[in-house]
Short mmCIF file of C-alpha atoms and ligand atoms in Angstrom, two decimals:
data_model
loop_
_atom_site.label_atom_id
_atom_site.label_comp_id
_atom_site.label_asym_id
_atom_site.label_seq_id
_atom_site.Cartn_x
_atom_site.Cartn_y
_atom_site.Cartn_z
CA MET A 1 11.95 24.15 -54.91
CA LYS A 2 10.34 23.48 -58.38
CA CYS A 3 9.10 20.65 -60.07
CA THR A 4 11.82 19.86 -63.20
CA VAL A 5 8.74 18.94 -65.17
CA CYS A 6 6.02 21.60 -64.54
CA ARG A 7 7.91 24.15 -62.18
CA GLY A 8 4.98 24.04 -59.74
CA PRO A 9 6.20 23.64 -56.06
CA ALA A 10 8.29 20.42 -55.64
CA VAL A 11 7.58 17.93 -52.92
CA ILE A 12 10.56 15.81 -53.27
CA ASP A 13 14.11 16.06 -54.63
CA LEU A 14 15.91 13.28 -56.10
CA ARG A 15 19.70 13.96 -56.05
CA ARG A 16 20.56 10.97 -58.11
CA HIS A 17 18.55 11.84 -60.53
CA ASN A 18 19.20 15.92 -60.38
CA SER A 19 15.41 16.72 -60.56
CA ASN A 20 12.67 17.88 -58.07
CA PHE A 21 9.14 16.88 -58.59
CA CYS A 22 5.47 18.06 -57.56
CA ALA A 23 3.07 15.17 -56.47
CA GLU A 24 1.65 14.24 -59.65
CA HIS A 25 5.06 13.98 -61.43
CA PHE A 26 6.69 12.10 -58.74
CA THR A 27 3.97 9.53 -58.94
CA LYS A 28 4.30 9.52 -62.95
CA PHE A 29 8.21 9.11 -62.42
CA CYS A 30 7.40 5.88 -59.93
CA ARG A 31 4.83 4.45 -62.44
CA ASP A 32 7.70 5.21 -65.26
CA GLN A 33 10.34 3.68 -63.51
CA VAL A 34 8.34 0.38 -62.69
CA GLU A 35 7.25 0.09 -66.32
CA ARG A 36 10.98 0.50 -67.50
CA ALA A 37 12.19 -2.08 -65.14
CA ILE A 38 9.45 -4.36 -66.33
CA SER A 39 10.46 -4.11 -69.96
CA GLU A 40 14.24 -3.85 -69.45
CA PHE A 41 14.38 -7.14 -67.50
CA ASP A 42 11.54 -8.77 -69.62
CA MET A 43 9.55 -9.37 -66.04
CA MET A 44 5.94 -9.80 -67.22
CA GLN A 45 3.27 -9.37 -70.12
CA PRO A 46 0.32 -7.35 -69.89
CA ALA A 47 -2.22 -10.58 -69.99
CA ASP A 48 -0.15 -12.27 -67.11
CA ARG A 49 -1.71 -13.27 -63.73
CA VAL A 50 0.52 -11.77 -61.22
CA LEU A 51 0.52 -12.51 -57.22
CA VAL A 52 1.95 -9.94 -55.31
CA ALA A 53 3.78 -10.77 -52.08
CA VAL A 54 2.07 -8.61 -49.54
CA SER A 55 3.57 -7.93 -46.22
CA GLY A 56 1.90 -4.47 -45.25
CA GLY A 57 4.99 -2.33 -45.46
CA LYS A 58 5.51 0.23 -47.73
CA ASP A 59 7.22 -1.87 -50.62
CA SER A 60 4.77 -4.55 -51.32
CA LEU A 61 1.66 -2.08 -50.99
CA ALA A 62 3.56 0.28 -53.37
CA VAL A 63 4.20 -2.39 -55.98
CA TRP A 64 0.54 -3.71 -56.14
CA ASP A 65 -0.70 0.05 -56.46
CA LEU A 66 1.63 0.78 -59.15
CA LEU A 67 0.94 -2.71 -60.98
CA VAL A 68 -2.91 -2.37 -60.64
CA ASN A 69 -2.63 1.35 -61.83
CA LEU A 70 -0.50 -0.07 -64.85
CA GLY A 71 -3.57 -2.22 -65.67
CA TYR A 72 -1.83 -5.80 -64.36
CA HIS A 73 -4.51 -8.43 -63.03
CA ALA A 74 -2.59 -8.50 -59.54
CA ASP A 75 -3.97 -10.35 -56.62
CA GLY A 76 -2.47 -10.10 -53.04
CA PHE A 77 -0.94 -13.16 -51.13
CA TYR A 78 -0.30 -12.58 -47.35
CA VAL A 79 1.89 -15.06 -44.97
CA GLY A 80 1.04 -15.07 -41.40
CA LEU A 81 4.32 -15.72 -39.65
CA GLY A 82 3.31 -15.77 -36.01
CA ILE A 83 5.57 -13.01 -35.08
CA GLY A 84 3.20 -11.48 -32.34
CA ASP A 85 1.56 -8.14 -32.64
CA TYR A 86 3.81 -7.38 -35.53
CA SER A 87 2.34 -10.32 -37.62
CA ASP A 88 -1.53 -9.09 -36.46
CA VAL A 89 -1.13 -5.53 -37.10
CA SER A 90 0.69 -6.08 -40.81
CA TYR A 91 -2.28 -8.41 -41.79
CA ASP A 92 -4.57 -5.72 -40.83
CA TYR A 93 -2.79 -3.08 -43.18
CA ALA A 94 -2.64 -5.76 -45.92
CA ARG A 95 -6.41 -6.48 -45.73
CA ARG A 96 -7.23 -3.00 -45.57
CA PHE A 97 -5.39 -1.77 -48.36
CA ALA A 98 -7.09 -4.97 -50.37
CA ALA A 99 -10.57 -3.91 -49.19
CA ASP A 100 -10.42 -0.24 -49.77
CA ARG A 101 -9.19 -0.95 -53.61
CA SER A 102 -11.85 -4.11 -54.02
CA LEU A 103 -8.38 -6.21 -54.72
CA THR A 104 -8.29 -10.25 -53.89
CA LEU A 105 -5.87 -10.75 -51.08
CA HIS A 106 -5.19 -14.75 -49.99
CA ALA A 107 -3.47 -15.30 -46.82
CA VAL A 108 -2.10 -18.63 -45.28
CA ASP A 109 -1.36 -18.33 -41.30
CA VAL A 110 1.72 -20.49 -40.76
CA PRO A 111 0.90 -21.23 -36.94
CA GLU A 112 -2.40 -22.18 -37.98
CA THR A 113 -1.71 -24.46 -40.80
CA TYR A 114 1.63 -25.57 -40.11
CA GLY A 115 1.71 -25.80 -36.37
CA TYR A 116 4.89 -23.50 -35.99
CA ASP A 117 5.59 -19.67 -35.77
CA ILE A 118 8.96 -18.01 -36.52
CA PRO A 119 10.30 -16.86 -33.21
CA SER A 120 9.95 -20.27 -31.37
CA GLY A 121 10.23 -22.58 -34.58
CA SER A 122 13.29 -20.89 -35.61
CA ARG A 123 14.76 -21.54 -32.28
CA ALA A 124 13.78 -25.14 -32.09
CA ALA A 125 15.28 -25.98 -35.54
CA ARG A 126 18.39 -23.74 -34.49
CA ARG A 127 18.24 -21.22 -37.45
CA VAL A 128 18.40 -17.45 -37.35
CA PRO A 129 14.71 -15.95 -37.76
CA CYS A 130 15.03 -14.48 -40.79
CA SER A 131 16.60 -17.70 -42.17
CA ALA A 132 13.52 -19.67 -41.13
CA CYS A 133 11.34 -17.19 -42.29
CA GLY A 134 12.52 -16.25 -45.56
CA LEU A 135 12.64 -20.34 -46.30
CA THR A 136 8.67 -20.31 -45.28
CA LYS A 137 7.94 -17.43 -47.00
CA ARG A 138 9.63 -18.68 -50.38
CA HIS A 139 8.04 -22.16 -50.35
CA LEU A 140 4.38 -20.54 -49.58
CA PHE A 141 4.72 -17.95 -52.36
CA ASP A 142 5.67 -20.72 -54.65
CA LYS A 143 3.10 -22.79 -53.90
CA ALA A 144 0.49 -19.88 -53.82
CA ALA A 145 1.50 -19.26 -57.20
CA ILE A 146 1.60 -22.58 -58.86
CA ASP A 147 -1.65 -24.04 -57.18
CA GLY A 148 -3.48 -20.49 -58.02
CA GLY A 149 -2.38 -20.90 -61.58
CA TYR A 150 -0.39 -17.54 -61.52
CA ASP A 151 2.11 -16.65 -64.24
CA VAL A 152 4.42 -14.67 -61.99
CA VAL A 153 5.24 -13.77 -58.11
CA VAL A 154 6.03 -10.21 -57.42
CA THR A 155 8.26 -8.61 -54.53
CA GLY A 156 8.70 -5.50 -53.30
CA HIS A 157 12.42 -5.26 -53.38
CA ASN A 158 13.78 -1.90 -54.04
CA LEU A 159 17.09 -0.45 -55.23
CA ASP A 160 18.44 -0.35 -51.81
CA ASP A 161 17.59 -3.99 -50.82
CA GLU A 162 19.07 -5.11 -54.31
CA ALA A 163 22.17 -2.93 -53.46
CA ALA A 164 22.40 -4.12 -49.82
CA VAL A 165 22.48 -7.87 -51.08
CA LEU A 166 25.06 -7.07 -53.83
CA PHE A 167 27.30 -5.42 -51.25
CA GLY A 168 26.80 -8.31 -48.90
CA ASN A 169 27.66 -10.93 -51.64
CA VAL A 170 30.86 -8.73 -52.81
CA LEU A 171 32.12 -8.75 -49.14
CA GLN A 172 31.79 -12.51 -48.68
CA TRP A 173 32.43 -13.17 -52.48
CA ASN A 174 29.58 -15.36 -52.69
CA THR A 175 30.05 -16.11 -56.42
CA GLU A 176 27.01 -18.39 -56.90
CA TYR A 177 24.73 -15.53 -55.55
CA LEU A 178 26.47 -12.78 -57.54
CA ALA A 179 25.82 -14.77 -60.71
CA ARG A 180 22.14 -14.60 -59.97
CA GLN A 181 21.61 -11.12 -58.86
CA LEU A 182 19.36 -10.37 -61.86
CA PRO A 183 15.65 -8.83 -60.47
CA VAL A 184 13.98 -11.77 -62.53
CA LEU A 185 14.14 -15.35 -61.84
CA ALA A 186 12.78 -17.10 -64.75
CA ALA A 187 10.21 -20.07 -64.15
CA ALA A 188 11.91 -23.69 -63.95
CA ASN A 189 11.87 -27.07 -62.37
CA GLY A 190 8.35 -26.47 -60.99
CA PHE A 191 9.12 -23.05 -59.81
CA PRO A 192 7.18 -19.86 -60.82
CA ARG A 193 8.83 -16.73 -62.46
CA LYS A 194 9.95 -14.09 -59.85
CA VAL A 195 10.46 -10.62 -60.47
CA LYS A 196 11.17 -7.35 -58.53
CA PRO A 197 9.69 -4.47 -60.43
CA LEU A 198 10.72 -1.92 -57.95
CA VAL A 199 14.44 -2.34 -58.66
CA ARG A 200 14.63 1.29 -59.95
CA LEU A 201 13.03 3.01 -56.93
CA ALA A 202 14.92 3.72 -53.43
CA GLU A 203 13.32 3.19 -50.22
CA ARG A 204 12.93 6.73 -49.69
CA GLU A 205 10.91 6.82 -53.08
CA THR A 206 8.66 4.25 -52.22
CA ALA A 207 7.91 5.67 -49.02
CA ALA A 208 6.96 9.05 -50.64
CA TYR A 209 5.07 7.09 -53.27
CA CYS A 210 2.71 5.60 -50.53
CA VAL A 211 2.38 8.82 -48.47
CA LEU A 212 1.44 10.68 -51.57
CA SER A 213 -0.86 8.14 -52.98
CA GLY A 214 -2.95 7.85 -49.69
CA ILE A 215 -1.61 4.41 -48.91
CA ASP A 216 -1.65 3.30 -45.27
CA TYR A 217 1.27 1.45 -44.54
CA LEU A 218 2.72 -0.35 -41.58
CA VAL A 219 5.79 1.85 -40.52
CA ASP A 220 7.30 -0.59 -37.91
CA GLU A 221 10.08 -2.88 -38.98
CA CYS A 222 9.64 -6.65 -37.90
CA PRO A 223 11.18 -6.86 -34.33
CA MET A 224 13.16 -10.00 -35.54
CA ALA A 225 14.97 -7.99 -37.97
CA GLU A 226 17.54 -6.26 -35.21
CA GLY A 227 21.21 -7.30 -35.71
CA ASN A 228 20.27 -7.98 -39.42
CA ARG A 229 23.38 -7.81 -41.43
CA HIS A 230 21.51 -6.25 -44.47
CA LEU A 231 20.42 -3.20 -42.46
CA ARG A 232 24.05 -2.44 -41.80
CA TYR A 233 24.93 -2.88 -45.54
CA LYS A 234 21.94 -0.09 -46.15
CA GLU A 235 23.25 2.31 -43.62
CA ALA A 236 27.08 1.99 -45.11
CA LEU A 237 25.26 2.35 -48.93
CA ASN A 238 23.31 5.38 -47.40
CA ASP A 239 26.37 6.90 -46.20
CA ILE A 240 28.23 6.68 -49.68
CA GLU A 241 24.78 7.81 -51.19
CA ARG A 242 24.63 10.92 -48.93
CA VAL A 243 28.15 12.37 -50.26
CA SER A 244 27.71 10.83 -53.89
CA PRO A 245 24.06 10.77 -54.98
CA GLY A 246 23.68 7.99 -57.62
CA SER A 247 26.03 5.53 -56.24
CA LYS A 248 23.87 2.94 -55.26
CA ALA A 249 21.94 2.94 -58.78
CA ALA A 250 25.56 2.85 -60.15
CA PHE A 251 26.91 -0.08 -57.93
CA TYR A 252 24.12 -2.26 -58.62
CA PHE A 253 23.18 -1.76 -62.47
CA GLY A 254 26.48 -1.22 -63.43
CA PHE A 255 27.36 -4.76 -61.74
CA LEU A 256 24.25 -6.22 -63.71
CA LYS A 257 25.66 -4.86 -66.92
CA ARG A 258 29.41 -5.35 -66.70
CA GLY A 259 30.10 -7.77 -63.90
CA MET A 260 27.71 -10.58 -63.65
CA ASP A 261 28.64 -12.14 -66.56
CA ALA A 262 32.12 -13.25 -65.53
CA PHE A 263 30.09 -14.99 -62.29
CA ARG A 264 27.65 -16.76 -64.40
CA SER A 265 30.35 -18.71 -66.19
CA LEU A 266 31.27 -20.11 -62.80
CA LEU A 267 27.67 -21.56 -62.15
CA ASN A 268 27.56 -25.57 -62.54
CA PRO A 269 26.02 -25.89 -66.01
CA THR A 270 24.34 -28.98 -65.29
CA GLY A 271 22.59 -28.16 -61.85
CA ASP A 272 21.46 -30.58 -59.81
CA ALA A 273 18.23 -32.93 -60.53
CA ILE A 274 14.94 -31.64 -59.71
CA GLY A 275 12.41 -34.25 -58.18
CA ALA A 276 9.36 -33.94 -56.01
CA CYS A 277 9.27 -33.60 -51.87
CA ALA A 278 8.42 -37.10 -50.88
CA ARG A 279 6.32 -35.32 -48.08
CA CYS A 280 4.55 -32.24 -49.99
CA GLY A 281 5.59 -32.57 -53.68
CA ALA A 282 6.99 -29.45 -53.95
CA PRO A 283 10.26 -29.62 -56.45
CA THR A 284 13.51 -30.28 -54.55
CA ASP A 285 16.81 -31.88 -55.24
CA ALA A 286 16.45 -33.86 -52.18
CA GLU A 287 14.41 -36.40 -51.02
CA VAL A 288 12.49 -34.06 -48.52
CA CYS A 289 12.51 -30.12 -49.39
CA ALA A 290 13.89 -27.78 -47.10
CA PHE A 291 10.66 -26.37 -45.83
CA CYS A 292 9.38 -30.03 -44.92
CA ARG A 293 12.55 -30.38 -43.14
CA LEU A 294 12.04 -26.93 -41.19
CA VAL A 295 8.25 -27.84 -40.49
CA GLU A 296 9.36 -30.94 -38.54
CA ARG A 297 12.70 -29.30 -36.86
CA ALA A 298 10.63 -26.41 -35.86
CA GLY A 299 7.72 -28.82 -34.12
CA GLY A 300 4.88 -28.15 -36.59
CA SER A 301 3.44 -30.84 -38.97
CA LEU A 302 2.36 -30.62 -42.65
CA PRO A 303 -1.41 -30.49 -43.02
CA SER A 304 -3.27 -33.83 -43.78
CA GLN A 305 -4.72 -32.52 -46.80
CA GLU A 306 -3.02 -30.88 -49.79
CA PRO A 307 -3.38 -28.67 -51.37
CA VAL A 308 -3.67 -26.02 -48.62
CA GLU A 309 -6.83 -23.97 -49.01
CA PHE A 310 -6.00 -20.40 -49.44
CA THR A 311 -8.54 -17.77 -47.20
CA SER A 312 -9.52 -14.73 -49.11
S1 Q46 B 401 9.94 -10.52 -41.57
FE1 Q46 B 401 10.96 -12.47 -41.72
FE2 Q46 B 401 12.11 -10.17 -42.33
FE3 Q46 B 401 11.09 -10.37 -39.85
S2 Q46 B 401 11.75 -12.28 -39.46
FE4 Q46 B 401 13.43 -11.52 -40.65
S3 Q46 B 401 12.66 -12.05 -42.78
S4 Q46 B 401 12.95 -9.47 -40.60
S5 Q46 B 401 11.29 -9.31 -44.49
ZN1 ZN B 402 5.09 18.84 -61.70
ZN1 ZN B 403 8.22 -30.64 -48.98
#
């Protein structure tokens, strides 16, 4: 197997691109895909202050590394979710990555600051763990970006993630979500801009990027992910991709180009009025935001002093 660019020995084959790459040209390929996603979807500008949501897994560390190598000023933000050893170990990976590269990693520990953890808090609040977790992370990422004066929040969602979400939304005809499937969400109503620069890279490619770039990441999946529907959707799409390389990208990008607009016209044009949460001040269309309601039901409490001090 030879590299399509330099004819040297290849280390990876990308069937959907009909290409093989050596380590050097695969790294360049990943960088090019990220640059292309950023410019195609107008995700950010070179001068932007960027906050990367970091979990210690391959995708978040890969996107942080890629953005720094592309010259972006990107700091990391880690949320400790209190998911036993998994949280302790994942924080170690994130910290080590940042320390080795002299990057800034902010962190908030949910049990310490808000008095609940995801496993027991989600049970008390009668929510599935991933829903309580997603709500917690979204709130804290938004808050960290606004409090820290960042222009944009970056997440490590890759092509497999986005195609699986689209697949789930199609299976259930979630028209609201189908209308908002773009990998960039504009800043609005006090929420920061959010972008997904890895959307042109598959999961297998971000893992290969980490291995070839010497990035040590946490391989274990979160123990709460078991039974997660998205994992099933990913498996189904991987089966299709195996017999028909390129299907995932065609499904996702084809929808963005040719399908999404039809659903956008179904969105409520006025939207709900946005005010400030009576407890924490975050933007919300209710009196008390969903995060504060979760904290209360999960048996935690808001810190008496706002804003939260982020530890580095
Ligand atoms: S961390 Fe949280 Fe994921 Fe674990 S509890 Fe679910 S959402 S699976 S990205
Ligand atoms: Zn090469
Ligand atoms: Zn609130």
